[in-house]
Short mmCIF file of N, CA and C in Angstrom, two decimals:
data_model
loop_
_atom_site.label_atom_id
_atom_site.label_comp_id
_atom_site.label_asym_id
_atom_site.label_seq_id
_atom_site.Cartn_x
_atom_site.Cartn_y
_atom_site.Cartn_z
N ALA A 6 -63.73 -22.56 -183.63
CA ALA A 6 -63.14 -23.51 -182.64
C ALA A 6 -62.95 -24.88 -183.49
N MET A 7 -61.80 -25.53 -183.22
CA MET A 7 -61.48 -26.61 -184.05
C MET A 7 -61.36 -28.00 -183.14
N ASP A 8 -61.59 -28.99 -183.66
CA ASP A 8 -61.29 -30.19 -182.85
C ASP A 8 -59.95 -30.60 -183.07
N ALA A 9 -59.55 -31.85 -182.38
CA ALA A 9 -58.01 -32.22 -182.30
C ALA A 9 -57.66 -32.53 -183.84
N GLY A 10 -58.55 -32.82 -184.74
CA GLY A 10 -57.97 -32.98 -185.96
C GLY A 10 -58.01 -31.70 -186.85
N GLY A 11 -58.38 -30.64 -186.36
CA GLY A 11 -58.27 -29.30 -186.95
C GLY A 11 -59.42 -29.02 -187.91
N LEU A 12 -60.65 -29.79 -187.56
CA LEU A 12 -61.82 -29.49 -188.24
C LEU A 12 -62.78 -28.74 -187.37
N PRO A 13 -63.66 -27.73 -187.92
CA PRO A 13 -64.42 -27.07 -187.18
C PRO A 13 -65.37 -28.02 -186.28
N LEU A 14 -65.66 -27.47 -185.00
CA LEU A 14 -66.53 -28.24 -184.17
C LEU A 14 -67.83 -28.29 -184.73
N PRO A 15 -68.71 -29.25 -184.57
CA PRO A 15 -69.97 -29.37 -185.20
C PRO A 15 -70.94 -28.47 -184.27
N ARG A 16 -71.99 -27.93 -185.02
CA ARG A 16 -72.87 -27.05 -184.28
C ARG A 16 -73.74 -27.97 -183.20
N THR A 17 -74.16 -27.22 -182.19
CA THR A 17 -74.94 -27.99 -181.14
C THR A 17 -76.41 -28.19 -181.81
N ASP A 18 -77.04 -28.98 -181.20
CA ASP A 18 -78.70 -29.15 -181.67
C ASP A 18 -79.32 -27.86 -181.54
N GLY A 19 -79.08 -27.15 -180.46
CA GLY A 19 -79.78 -25.83 -180.21
C GLY A 19 -79.24 -24.90 -181.29
N MET A 20 -78.12 -24.72 -181.66
CA MET A 20 -77.65 -23.75 -182.77
C MET A 20 -78.19 -24.08 -184.02
N THR A 21 -78.28 -25.36 -184.30
CA THR A 21 -78.78 -25.92 -185.62
C THR A 21 -80.19 -25.43 -185.71
N ASP A 22 -81.03 -25.71 -184.64
CA ASP A 22 -82.43 -25.25 -184.62
C ASP A 22 -82.72 -23.86 -184.83
N LEU A 23 -81.56 -23.11 -184.08
CA LEU A 23 -81.61 -21.57 -184.15
C LEU A 23 -81.51 -21.07 -185.65
N LEU A 24 -80.48 -21.67 -186.43
CA LEU A 24 -80.14 -21.47 -187.90
C LEU A 24 -81.21 -21.84 -188.77
N GLN A 25 -81.94 -22.85 -188.51
CA GLN A 25 -82.95 -23.45 -189.45
C GLN A 25 -84.32 -22.63 -188.86
N GLY A 26 -84.34 -21.92 -187.90
CA GLY A 26 -85.71 -21.24 -187.53
C GLY A 26 -86.57 -22.07 -186.82
N ALA A 27 -86.23 -23.20 -186.14
CA ALA A 27 -87.15 -23.99 -185.50
C ALA A 27 -87.74 -23.01 -184.24
N ASP A 28 -87.11 -22.20 -183.71
CA ASP A 28 -87.54 -21.41 -182.68
C ASP A 28 -87.72 -19.94 -183.20
N SER A 29 -88.80 -19.72 -183.98
CA SER A 29 -88.75 -18.28 -184.72
C SER A 29 -88.46 -17.09 -183.81
N GLU A 30 -89.19 -17.12 -182.73
CA GLU A 30 -88.99 -15.85 -181.80
C GLU A 30 -87.46 -15.55 -181.38
N ARG A 31 -86.91 -16.86 -181.17
CA ARG A 31 -85.45 -16.71 -180.75
C ARG A 31 -84.70 -16.34 -182.02
N ARG A 32 -84.91 -16.93 -183.13
CA ARG A 32 -83.93 -16.67 -184.24
C ARG A 32 -84.11 -15.15 -184.72
N ALA A 33 -85.53 -14.65 -184.40
CA ALA A 33 -85.82 -13.27 -184.75
C ALA A 33 -84.87 -12.31 -183.86
N ARG A 34 -84.80 -12.62 -182.57
CA ARG A 34 -83.87 -11.78 -181.63
C ARG A 34 -82.46 -11.90 -182.18
N TYR A 35 -82.00 -13.13 -182.57
CA TYR A 35 -80.63 -13.12 -183.11
C TYR A 35 -80.44 -12.29 -184.31
N VAL A 36 -81.28 -12.37 -185.24
CA VAL A 36 -81.26 -11.59 -186.55
C VAL A 36 -81.42 -10.04 -186.31
N SER A 37 -82.22 -9.83 -185.41
CA SER A 37 -82.34 -8.22 -185.14
C SER A 37 -81.32 -7.62 -184.17
N ASP A 38 -80.76 -8.38 -183.22
CA ASP A 38 -79.93 -7.91 -182.14
C ASP A 38 -78.62 -8.36 -182.08
N VAL A 39 -78.51 -9.76 -182.04
CA VAL A 39 -77.27 -10.30 -181.81
C VAL A 39 -76.19 -10.13 -182.93
N VAL A 40 -76.71 -10.56 -184.28
CA VAL A 40 -75.82 -10.43 -185.31
C VAL A 40 -75.28 -8.98 -185.79
N PRO A 41 -76.40 -8.03 -185.81
CA PRO A 41 -76.00 -6.70 -185.92
C PRO A 41 -74.87 -6.29 -184.98
N ALA A 42 -74.99 -6.62 -183.64
CA ALA A 42 -73.96 -6.35 -182.59
C ALA A 42 -72.62 -6.95 -182.91
N LEU A 43 -72.67 -8.20 -183.60
CA LEU A 43 -71.36 -8.85 -183.81
C LEU A 43 -70.90 -8.06 -185.17
N ARG A 44 -71.57 -7.61 -186.03
CA ARG A 44 -71.11 -6.92 -187.22
C ARG A 44 -70.47 -5.59 -186.81
N ARG A 45 -71.29 -5.00 -185.73
CA ARG A 45 -70.44 -3.58 -185.31
C ARG A 45 -69.12 -3.82 -184.63
N ALA A 46 -69.11 -4.96 -183.89
CA ALA A 46 -68.03 -5.15 -183.12
C ALA A 46 -66.72 -5.75 -184.01
N ALA A 47 -67.16 -6.39 -185.00
CA ALA A 47 -66.25 -7.13 -186.03
C ALA A 47 -66.59 -6.73 -187.37
N PRO A 48 -66.49 -5.59 -188.02
CA PRO A 48 -66.82 -5.17 -189.34
C PRO A 48 -66.20 -6.13 -190.51
N TRP A 49 -65.23 -6.75 -190.07
CA TRP A 49 -64.49 -7.51 -191.04
C TRP A 49 -65.13 -8.87 -191.19
N VAL A 50 -66.19 -9.30 -190.52
CA VAL A 50 -66.94 -10.47 -190.58
C VAL A 50 -67.69 -10.54 -191.67
N SER A 51 -67.90 -11.69 -192.37
CA SER A 51 -68.79 -11.84 -193.64
C SER A 51 -70.13 -11.26 -193.26
N SER A 52 -70.67 -10.48 -194.06
CA SER A 52 -72.01 -9.98 -193.96
C SER A 52 -73.14 -10.59 -194.78
N GLU A 53 -72.91 -11.81 -195.26
CA GLU A 53 -73.85 -12.40 -196.00
C GLU A 53 -75.06 -13.05 -195.16
N GLY A 54 -76.11 -12.91 -195.58
CA GLY A 54 -77.32 -13.46 -194.92
C GLY A 54 -77.63 -13.08 -193.57
N ASP A 55 -78.47 -13.69 -192.79
CA ASP A 55 -78.77 -13.43 -191.45
C ASP A 55 -77.80 -13.90 -190.44
N PHE A 56 -76.98 -14.74 -190.78
CA PHE A 56 -76.06 -15.30 -189.92
C PHE A 56 -74.68 -15.35 -190.54
N PRO A 57 -73.62 -14.38 -190.28
CA PRO A 57 -72.38 -14.44 -190.86
C PRO A 57 -71.75 -15.76 -190.93
N GLY A 58 -71.29 -16.23 -191.96
CA GLY A 58 -70.79 -17.55 -192.39
C GLY A 58 -69.45 -17.77 -191.62
N SER A 59 -68.64 -16.60 -191.46
CA SER A 59 -67.39 -16.82 -190.92
C SER A 59 -67.33 -16.66 -189.42
N VAL A 60 -68.50 -16.76 -188.68
CA VAL A 60 -68.58 -16.60 -187.27
C VAL A 60 -69.06 -17.89 -186.74
N GLN A 61 -68.45 -18.42 -185.73
CA GLN A 61 -68.79 -19.78 -185.13
C GLN A 61 -69.35 -19.31 -183.63
N LEU A 62 -70.77 -19.29 -183.53
CA LEU A 62 -71.26 -19.09 -182.19
C LEU A 62 -71.14 -20.21 -181.27
N LEU A 63 -70.54 -20.00 -180.23
CA LEU A 63 -70.21 -21.18 -179.35
C LEU A 63 -70.71 -20.95 -177.96
N PHE A 64 -71.88 -20.33 -177.79
CA PHE A 64 -72.47 -19.95 -176.45
C PHE A 64 -73.91 -20.64 -176.26
N ASP A 65 -74.04 -21.51 -176.97
CA ASP A 65 -75.44 -22.17 -176.81
C ASP A 65 -75.22 -23.39 -175.95
N PHE A 66 -75.13 -23.23 -174.63
CA PHE A 66 -75.00 -24.35 -173.72
C PHE A 66 -75.43 -23.90 -172.41
N VAL A 67 -75.63 -24.73 -171.50
CA VAL A 67 -76.15 -24.62 -170.11
C VAL A 67 -75.02 -24.64 -169.38
N THR A 68 -74.67 -23.71 -168.40
CA THR A 68 -73.57 -23.81 -167.45
C THR A 68 -73.89 -24.28 -166.16
N ILE A 69 -75.06 -24.10 -165.71
CA ILE A 69 -75.55 -24.42 -164.32
C ILE A 69 -76.97 -24.58 -164.27
N SER A 70 -77.45 -25.45 -163.53
CA SER A 70 -78.98 -25.55 -163.53
C SER A 70 -79.40 -24.50 -162.34
N GLU A 71 -80.63 -24.17 -162.46
CA GLU A 71 -81.31 -23.18 -161.45
C GLU A 71 -81.29 -23.89 -160.10
N ASP A 72 -81.44 -25.15 -159.95
CA ASP A 72 -81.36 -25.78 -158.63
C ASP A 72 -79.97 -25.66 -157.99
N SER A 73 -78.91 -26.01 -158.74
CA SER A 73 -77.63 -26.00 -158.13
C SER A 73 -77.11 -24.69 -157.97
N GLN A 74 -77.75 -23.60 -158.56
CA GLN A 74 -77.21 -22.30 -158.39
C GLN A 74 -77.94 -21.68 -157.10
N VAL A 75 -79.17 -21.83 -156.80
CA VAL A 75 -80.08 -21.19 -155.88
C VAL A 75 -80.81 -22.14 -154.98
N GLY A 76 -80.68 -23.46 -155.37
CA GLY A 76 -81.48 -24.36 -154.58
C GLY A 76 -81.09 -24.60 -153.11
N THR A 77 -79.99 -24.37 -152.65
CA THR A 77 -79.49 -24.53 -151.28
C THR A 77 -80.10 -23.21 -150.40
N VAL A 78 -79.94 -21.99 -151.14
CA VAL A 78 -80.42 -20.84 -150.59
C VAL A 78 -81.77 -20.88 -150.39
N ARG A 79 -82.61 -21.35 -151.25
CA ARG A 79 -84.04 -21.52 -151.23
C ARG A 79 -84.39 -22.55 -150.04
N GLU A 80 -83.64 -23.61 -149.93
CA GLU A 80 -83.83 -24.60 -148.83
C GLU A 80 -83.70 -23.78 -147.39
N VAL A 81 -82.43 -23.09 -147.30
CA VAL A 81 -82.35 -22.34 -146.08
C VAL A 81 -83.45 -21.35 -145.77
N ARG A 82 -83.74 -20.57 -146.76
CA ARG A 82 -84.95 -19.65 -146.62
C ARG A 82 -86.21 -20.44 -146.00
N ASP A 83 -86.66 -21.55 -146.70
CA ASP A 83 -87.83 -22.19 -146.26
C ASP A 83 -87.90 -22.74 -144.93
N ALA A 84 -86.62 -23.38 -144.64
CA ALA A 84 -86.49 -24.08 -143.32
C ALA A 84 -86.37 -22.89 -142.26
N SER A 85 -85.82 -21.68 -142.47
CA SER A 85 -85.76 -20.54 -141.52
C SER A 85 -87.22 -19.94 -141.44
N LEU A 86 -87.99 -19.84 -142.52
CA LEU A 86 -89.36 -19.51 -142.26
C LEU A 86 -90.08 -20.39 -141.57
N ARG A 87 -90.04 -21.69 -141.73
CA ARG A 87 -90.77 -22.72 -140.99
C ARG A 87 -90.47 -22.56 -139.41
N HIS A 88 -89.14 -22.32 -139.21
CA HIS A 88 -88.66 -22.33 -137.96
C HIS A 88 -89.03 -21.22 -137.04
N VAL A 89 -89.34 -20.20 -137.66
CA VAL A 89 -89.71 -18.85 -137.00
C VAL A 89 -91.06 -18.45 -136.97
N GLN A 90 -91.84 -19.42 -137.82
CA GLN A 90 -93.36 -18.99 -137.96
C GLN A 90 -94.09 -18.87 -136.70
N ASP A 91 -93.57 -19.60 -135.67
CA ASP A 91 -94.45 -19.62 -134.33
C ASP A 91 -93.53 -18.67 -133.21
N TRP A 92 -92.58 -17.95 -133.74
CA TRP A 92 -91.87 -17.17 -132.61
C TRP A 92 -92.76 -16.03 -132.19
N LYS A 93 -92.48 -15.72 -130.88
CA LYS A 93 -93.05 -14.54 -130.40
C LYS A 93 -91.95 -13.46 -130.55
N TRP A 94 -92.08 -12.71 -131.54
CA TRP A 94 -91.00 -11.92 -132.03
C TRP A 94 -90.47 -10.93 -130.97
N THR A 95 -91.24 -10.41 -130.03
CA THR A 95 -90.58 -9.76 -128.99
C THR A 95 -89.46 -10.31 -128.05
N ASP A 96 -89.55 -11.63 -128.26
CA ASP A 96 -88.44 -12.39 -127.53
C ASP A 96 -87.23 -12.52 -128.32
N HIS A 97 -87.33 -12.14 -129.63
CA HIS A 97 -86.23 -12.31 -130.57
C HIS A 97 -85.73 -10.97 -131.16
N VAL A 98 -86.19 -9.86 -130.74
CA VAL A 98 -85.68 -8.56 -131.30
C VAL A 98 -85.46 -7.63 -130.31
N GLU A 99 -84.26 -6.88 -130.30
CA GLU A 99 -83.92 -5.94 -129.24
C GLU A 99 -83.47 -4.75 -129.99
N ILE A 100 -84.16 -3.50 -129.61
CA ILE A 100 -83.64 -2.13 -130.10
C ILE A 100 -82.12 -1.76 -129.50
N VAL A 101 -81.36 -1.66 -130.33
CA VAL A 101 -80.00 -1.47 -129.96
C VAL A 101 -79.78 0.24 -129.74
N SER A 102 -80.40 1.01 -130.72
CA SER A 102 -80.39 2.39 -130.59
C SER A 102 -81.55 2.97 -131.51
N SER A 103 -82.09 4.13 -131.09
CA SER A 103 -83.06 4.70 -131.62
C SER A 103 -82.83 6.41 -131.99
N THR A 104 -82.81 6.75 -133.17
CA THR A 104 -82.77 8.23 -133.40
C THR A 104 -84.06 8.74 -133.85
N ARG A 105 -84.48 9.65 -133.30
CA ARG A 105 -85.76 10.47 -133.71
C ARG A 105 -85.33 11.51 -134.74
N HIS A 106 -86.17 11.69 -135.82
CA HIS A 106 -85.87 12.78 -136.66
C HIS A 106 -87.09 13.74 -136.79
N ASP A 107 -86.97 14.83 -137.28
CA ASP A 107 -87.91 15.86 -137.33
C ASP A 107 -88.58 15.83 -138.78
N CYS A 108 -89.80 15.33 -138.90
CA CYS A 108 -90.24 15.34 -140.46
C CYS A 108 -91.15 16.52 -140.69
N ALA A 109 -91.08 17.43 -139.78
CA ALA A 109 -92.03 18.67 -139.91
C ALA A 109 -91.42 19.67 -141.00
N GLY A 110 -90.28 19.32 -141.32
CA GLY A 110 -89.85 20.33 -142.54
C GLY A 110 -88.94 21.52 -141.83
N ALA A 111 -88.60 21.49 -140.67
CA ALA A 111 -87.81 22.53 -139.98
C ALA A 111 -86.64 21.85 -139.51
N GLY A 112 -85.60 22.70 -139.33
CA GLY A 112 -84.25 22.40 -138.85
C GLY A 112 -83.45 21.39 -139.71
N VAL A 113 -82.58 20.75 -139.02
CA VAL A 113 -81.53 19.95 -139.62
C VAL A 113 -82.22 19.01 -140.65
N ASP A 114 -83.17 18.31 -140.25
CA ASP A 114 -83.83 17.11 -141.00
C ASP A 114 -85.00 17.62 -141.93
N GLU A 115 -84.96 18.87 -142.47
CA GLU A 115 -85.96 19.33 -143.33
C GLU A 115 -86.25 18.68 -144.54
N ASN A 116 -85.34 17.78 -145.04
CA ASN A 116 -85.60 17.06 -146.31
C ASN A 116 -86.05 15.53 -145.83
N SER A 117 -86.04 15.19 -144.61
CA SER A 117 -86.34 13.86 -144.12
C SER A 117 -87.63 13.44 -144.12
N SER A 118 -88.01 12.36 -144.69
CA SER A 118 -89.47 11.88 -144.43
C SER A 118 -89.43 10.69 -143.52
N ILE A 119 -88.33 10.45 -142.64
CA ILE A 119 -88.30 9.33 -141.77
C ILE A 119 -88.27 9.90 -140.45
N ALA A 120 -89.22 9.28 -139.63
CA ALA A 120 -89.48 9.82 -138.37
C ALA A 120 -88.53 9.36 -137.25
N ARG A 121 -88.04 8.10 -137.63
CA ARG A 121 -87.09 7.42 -136.52
C ARG A 121 -86.40 6.37 -137.42
N THR A 122 -85.09 6.30 -136.96
CA THR A 122 -84.15 5.28 -137.29
C THR A 122 -83.80 4.41 -136.18
N LEU A 123 -84.18 3.11 -136.47
CA LEU A 123 -83.93 1.96 -135.33
C LEU A 123 -82.86 1.07 -135.79
N HIS A 124 -81.95 0.75 -134.84
CA HIS A 124 -80.92 -0.17 -135.09
C HIS A 124 -81.36 -1.20 -133.99
N ILE A 125 -81.44 -2.44 -134.60
CA ILE A 125 -81.92 -3.72 -133.89
C ILE A 125 -80.80 -4.70 -134.00
N SER A 126 -81.16 -5.59 -132.94
CA SER A 126 -80.35 -7.01 -132.93
C SER A 126 -81.51 -8.07 -133.21
N LEU A 127 -81.44 -8.91 -134.07
CA LEU A 127 -82.53 -9.85 -134.41
C LEU A 127 -81.85 -11.26 -134.31
N ASP A 128 -82.49 -12.18 -133.59
CA ASP A 128 -82.11 -13.60 -133.71
C ASP A 128 -82.58 -14.09 -135.01
N ALA A 129 -81.72 -15.00 -135.55
CA ALA A 129 -82.14 -15.65 -136.81
C ALA A 129 -81.56 -17.02 -136.86
N PRO A 130 -82.37 -17.99 -137.31
CA PRO A 130 -81.73 -19.45 -137.41
C PRO A 130 -80.53 -19.48 -138.07
N SER A 131 -79.53 -20.29 -137.63
CA SER A 131 -78.23 -20.46 -138.29
C SER A 131 -78.17 -21.85 -138.82
N PHE A 132 -77.69 -22.05 -139.96
CA PHE A 132 -77.55 -23.36 -140.65
C PHE A 132 -76.16 -23.56 -141.04
N LEU A 133 -75.14 -22.83 -140.43
CA LEU A 133 -73.74 -22.91 -140.50
C LEU A 133 -73.19 -23.81 -139.50
N GLU A 134 -72.12 -24.56 -140.07
CA GLU A 134 -71.41 -25.55 -139.32
C GLU A 134 -70.77 -24.90 -138.10
N ARG A 135 -70.18 -23.68 -138.30
CA ARG A 135 -69.62 -22.86 -137.03
C ARG A 135 -69.70 -21.51 -137.45
N GLN A 136 -69.65 -20.79 -136.34
CA GLN A 136 -69.74 -19.24 -136.62
C GLN A 136 -68.35 -18.63 -136.74
N SER A 137 -67.99 -18.63 -137.98
CA SER A 137 -66.91 -17.89 -138.20
C SER A 137 -66.83 -17.26 -139.63
N ARG A 138 -65.68 -16.68 -140.02
CA ARG A 138 -65.67 -16.08 -141.36
C ARG A 138 -65.58 -17.10 -142.32
N TYR A 139 -65.12 -18.30 -142.06
CA TYR A 139 -64.89 -19.38 -143.07
C TYR A 139 -65.97 -20.48 -142.87
N SER A 140 -67.09 -20.13 -142.50
CA SER A 140 -68.19 -21.07 -142.07
C SER A 140 -68.68 -21.71 -143.42
N LEU A 141 -69.27 -22.87 -143.31
CA LEU A 141 -69.92 -23.55 -144.46
C LEU A 141 -71.27 -23.97 -143.79
N LEU A 142 -72.20 -24.22 -144.84
CA LEU A 142 -73.54 -24.46 -144.57
C LEU A 142 -73.56 -25.94 -144.08
N ASP A 143 -74.28 -26.25 -143.03
CA ASP A 143 -74.36 -27.65 -142.48
C ASP A 143 -75.51 -28.31 -143.19
N ARG A 144 -75.26 -29.24 -144.07
CA ARG A 144 -76.26 -29.83 -144.99
C ARG A 144 -77.16 -30.64 -144.24
N LEU A 145 -76.83 -31.36 -143.20
CA LEU A 145 -77.65 -31.98 -142.40
C LEU A 145 -78.59 -31.35 -141.68
N ALA A 146 -78.29 -30.18 -141.16
CA ALA A 146 -79.31 -29.20 -140.53
C ALA A 146 -80.17 -28.61 -141.51
N ILE A 147 -79.84 -28.28 -142.74
CA ILE A 147 -80.76 -27.83 -143.89
C ILE A 147 -81.71 -28.92 -144.15
N GLU A 148 -81.14 -30.28 -144.45
CA GLU A 148 -82.16 -31.11 -144.77
C GLU A 148 -83.12 -31.40 -143.71
N SER A 149 -82.65 -31.37 -142.54
CA SER A 149 -83.75 -31.70 -141.30
C SER A 149 -84.59 -30.50 -141.00
N GLY A 150 -84.09 -29.37 -141.50
CA GLY A 150 -84.92 -28.16 -141.15
C GLY A 150 -84.67 -27.64 -139.81
N THR A 151 -83.63 -28.08 -139.17
CA THR A 151 -83.41 -27.85 -137.78
C THR A 151 -82.08 -27.00 -137.71
N PRO A 152 -82.07 -25.68 -137.28
CA PRO A 152 -81.07 -24.84 -137.08
C PRO A 152 -79.94 -25.23 -136.28
N VAL A 153 -78.82 -25.07 -136.34
CA VAL A 153 -77.71 -25.40 -135.62
C VAL A 153 -77.72 -24.74 -134.16
#
């Protein structure tokens, strides 16, 4: 990759550390796994040394933090668990249908190890702005821990 002036982009600090062996475990993985895979995929690449000189690796960067990727989901999970911890579950679960199976090894269900299949309706806290296909999470409800 080149900059606006046509010069190769400089290596990131992380890539420089990798090439100089600052993180020997990570470097060993590149030398044993990544570089051989690159050479198999592109045999025309220079094969001198541990790192091919004619290849510029540009994937040593962070694209998203763990918090921005799963933080909101964890907040909803935690708020939901706090909300239901004192529930009397028999007030929030209803059996919709029940199918009994024969586990004794005879008849239609001879390979089944399931005695009964239950289909239930379960109340669950909602943190959605509205109940529709295009719902969004209600940020204030999540922050307060109070379902909508």
